[in-house]
Amino acid sequence: MDSECCKIVEGAFNVADTKKNGFLTRKDYKVAVTALLGYKPSKYETDRLLSEHGENQILDDGSTIKVIRFDTFKAVMLPKICQRDNDDLIRQIFLALDVQCRGFLTIEEVIQGFHEVIPTIPPHQVKQFFEEIDIDEDGRISYKDFELLMKQHNLIN
């Protein structure tokens, strides 16, 4: 599969795996899918995935839950993410970064998002990209500005 798709899937997994356990709980899975695909998976979809692909994980308190490991998440998500077109992907990345649903992104959100999804681009370069696009210098970029940034610098292929 395309290495860029793999990086995007891995980034979504890492964002959702906040405790860095190497697996996603039911809640984590919903966060990862929302970040990756732009929609919250239904209870039915989540239950089906966990029953078909989930593994039992014993928690510190001795209870057992079903979890999704990275390899399973990747195998399930890669076909979905690689089928989308670039415009849709840019839109979904913007929505995932705009966690407060304000319709714009700050420099901090963009740097953090790039660090999670495309860690090979250093923060100072992301800041430079941001400043080029933030023409009115208000510290915010709209979706259209973000789309221009992604396309102008070939950040999505």
CSV table of C-alpha atoms in Angstrom, one decimal:
chain,number,residue,atom,x,y,z
A,1,MET,CA,0.0,0.0,0.0
A,2,ASP,CA,1.0,3.6,-0.4
A,3,SER,CA,3.4,4.8,2.3
A,4,GLU,CA,1.6,8.1,2.7
A,5,CYS,CA,-1.6,6.2,3.5
A,6,CYS,CA,0.3,4.2,6.0
A,7,LYS,CA,1.7,7.4,7.7
A,8,ILE,CA,-1.8,8.9,7.9
A,9,VAL,CA,-3.3,5.7,9.4
A,10,GLU,CA,-0.4,5.5,11.9
A,11,GLY,CA,-0.8,9.1,12.8
A,12,ALA,CA,-4.5,8.7,13.6
A,13,PHE,CA,-3.7,5.6,15.7
A,14,ASN,CA,-1.0,7.4,17.6
A,15,VAL,CA,-3.3,10.4,18.3
A,16,ALA,CA,-6.0,8.1,19.7
A,17,ASP,CA,-3.6,5.9,21.6
A,18,THR,CA,-3.0,8.6,24.2
A,19,LYS,CA,-1.6,6.2,26.8
A,20,LYS,CA,0.8,4.7,24.3
A,21,ASN,CA,-0.4,1.2,25.1
A,22,GLY,CA,-0.1,-0.1,21.5
A,23,PHE,CA,-3.8,-0.7,21.3
A,24,LEU,CA,-7.1,1.1,21.0
A,25,THR,CA,-10.0,0.8,23.3
A,26,ARG,CA,-13.6,1.2,22.1
A,27,LYS,CA,-13.4,4.9,22.8
A,28,ASP,CA,-9.9,5.3,21.3
A,29,TYR,CA,-11.1,3.5,18.2
A,30,LYS,CA,-13.9,6.0,17.7
A,31,VAL,CA,-11.5,8.9,18.2
A,32,ALA,CA,-9.1,7.4,15.6
A,33,VAL,CA,-11.8,6.8,13.0
A,34,THR,CA,-13.2,10.3,13.5
A,35,ALA,CA,-9.7,11.8,13.0
A,36,LEU,CA,-9.0,9.6,10.0
A,37,LEU,CA,-12.3,9.5,8.2
A,38,GLY,CA,-14.2,12.5,9.6
A,39,TYR,CA,-17.1,10.6,11.1
A,40,LYS,CA,-17.9,8.9,14.4
A,41,PRO,CA,-18.4,5.2,13.8
A,42,SER,CA,-21.8,3.8,14.9
A,43,LYS,CA,-22.1,1.5,17.8
A,44,TYR,CA,-22.9,-1.3,15.4
A,45,GLU,CA,-19.8,-0.7,13.3
A,46,THR,CA,-17.6,-0.5,16.4
A,47,ASP,CA,-19.2,-3.7,17.9
A,48,ARG,CA,-18.7,-5.6,14.7
A,49,LEU,CA,-15.1,-4.6,14.3
A,50,LEU,CA,-14.3,-5.5,17.9
A,51,SER,CA,-16.1,-8.8,17.7
A,52,GLU,CA,-14.4,-9.7,14.4
A,53,HIS,CA,-10.9,-8.3,15.0
A,54,GLY,CA,-10.6,-7.4,18.6
A,55,GLU,CA,-8.2,-9.1,21.1
A,56,ASN,CA,-8.8,-9.5,24.8
A,57,GLN,CA,-6.7,-7.3,26.9
A,58,ILE,CA,-6.4,-7.6,30.7
A,59,LEU,CA,-6.4,-4.2,32.4
A,60,ASP,CA,-4.5,-3.2,35.5
A,61,ASP,CA,-7.7,-3.7,37.6
A,62,GLY,CA,-8.0,-7.3,36.3
A,63,SER,CA,-10.9,-6.7,34.0
A,64,THR,CA,-10.8,-7.8,30.4
A,65,ILE,CA,-11.8,-5.6,27.4
A,66,LYS,CA,-11.6,-6.0,23.6
A,67,VAL,CA,-9.0,-3.8,22.0
A,68,ILE,CA,-7.7,-3.2,18.5
A,69,ARG,CA,-3.9,-3.5,17.9
A,70,PHE,CA,-2.1,-1.3,15.4
A,71,ASP,CA,-1.7,-4.0,12.7
A,72,THR,CA,-5.4,-4.8,12.8
A,73,PHE,CA,-6.3,-1.1,12.7
A,74,LYS,CA,-4.0,-0.6,9.8
A,75,ALA,CA,-5.4,-3.6,7.8
A,76,VAL,CA,-8.9,-2.3,8.3
A,77,MET,CA,-8.3,1.4,7.6
A,78,LEU,CA,-5.8,1.3,4.8
A,79,PRO,CA,-8.3,0.3,2.1
A,80,LYS,CA,-10.7,3.0,3.3
A,81,ILE,CA,-8.2,5.8,3.5
A,82,CYS,CA,-6.4,5.0,0.2
A,83,GLN,CA,-9.6,5.1,-1.7
A,84,ARG,CA,-10.3,8.7,-0.9
A,85,ASP,CA,-9.3,11.5,-3.2
A,86,ASN,CA,-6.9,14.3,-2.2
A,87,ASP,CA,-9.5,17.0,-1.7
A,88,ASP,CA,-11.5,14.7,0.6
A,89,LEU,CA,-8.3,13.8,2.5
A,90,ILE,CA,-7.3,17.5,3.0
A,91,ARG,CA,-10.8,18.3,4.2
A,92,GLN,CA,-10.7,15.4,6.7
A,93,ILE,CA,-7.3,16.4,8.0
A,94,PHE,CA,-8.5,20.0,8.5
A,95,LEU,CA,-11.6,18.7,10.4
A,96,ALA,CA,-9.4,16.5,12.5
A,97,LEU,CA,-7.0,19.3,13.4
A,98,ASP,CA,-9.9,21.7,14.1
A,99,VAL,CA,-10.8,19.9,17.3
A,100,GLN,CA,-12.7,23.0,18.7
A,101,CYS,CA,-14.8,23.2,15.5
A,102,ARG,CA,-14.0,26.9,15.0
A,103,GLY,CA,-13.5,26.8,11.2
A,104,PHE,CA,-9.9,27.9,11.4
A,105,LEU,CA,-6.6,26.5,12.6
A,106,THR,CA,-3.9,28.1,14.8
A,107,ILE,CA,-0.2,27.6,14.3
A,108,GLU,CA,-0.1,25.4,17.4
A,109,GLU,CA,-2.8,23.1,16.0
A,110,VAL,CA,-1.0,22.8,12.6
A,111,ILE,CA,2.4,22.1,14.2
A,112,GLN,CA,0.9,19.4,16.4
A,113,GLY,CA,-1.0,17.9,13.6
A,114,PHE,CA,2.0,17.7,11.3
A,115,HIS,CA,4.1,16.3,14.1
A,116,GLU,CA,1.5,13.4,14.5
A,117,VAL,CA,0.8,12.7,10.8
A,118,ILE,CA,4.0,13.9,8.9
A,119,PRO,CA,6.8,13.9,11.6
A,120,THR,CA,9.5,14.2,8.9
A,121,ILE,CA,8.6,17.9,8.4
A,122,PRO,CA,10.3,19.9,11.2
A,123,PRO,CA,8.2,22.4,13.2
A,124,HIS,CA,10.1,25.4,11.9
A,125,GLN,CA,9.2,24.5,8.3
A,126,VAL,CA,5.6,24.0,9.2
A,127,LYS,CA,5.7,27.5,10.8
A,128,GLN,CA,7.2,28.9,7.7
A,129,PHE,CA,4.4,27.3,5.5
A,130,PHE,CA,1.8,28.6,8.0
A,131,GLU,CA,3.2,32.2,7.8
A,132,GLU,CA,3.2,32.1,4.0
A,133,ILE,CA,-0.5,31.2,4.0
A,134,ASP,CA,-1.5,33.5,6.9
A,135,ILE,CA,-1.5,36.6,4.7
A,136,ASP,CA,-3.4,38.8,7.1
A,137,GLU,CA,-1.1,37.7,9.9
A,138,ASP,CA,-4.0,37.1,12.4
A,139,GLY,CA,-2.5,33.7,13.5
A,140,ARG,CA,-5.3,31.7,11.9
A,141,ILE,CA,-5.8,30.0,8.6
A,142,SER,CA,-9.2,29.0,7.1
A,143,TYR,CA,-10.0,25.7,5.3
A,144,LYS,CA,-9.2,27.4,1.9
A,145,ASP,CA,-5.8,28.6,3.2
A,146,PHE,CA,-5.1,25.1,4.6
A,147,GLU,CA,-6.0,23.5,1.3
A,148,LEU,CA,-3.7,25.9,-0.5
A,149,LEU,CA,-0.9,25.1,1.9
A,150,MET,CA,-1.3,21.3,1.4
A,151,LYS,CA,-1.5,21.5,-2.4
A,152,GLN,CA,1.2,24.3,-2.8
A,153,HIS,CA,3.8,22.3,-0.9
A,154,ASN,CA,2.8,18.9,-2.3
A,155,LEU,CA,2.0,17.6,1.2
A,156,ILE,CA,-0.7,15.3,-0.1
A,157,ASN,CA,-0.1,13.1,-3.0
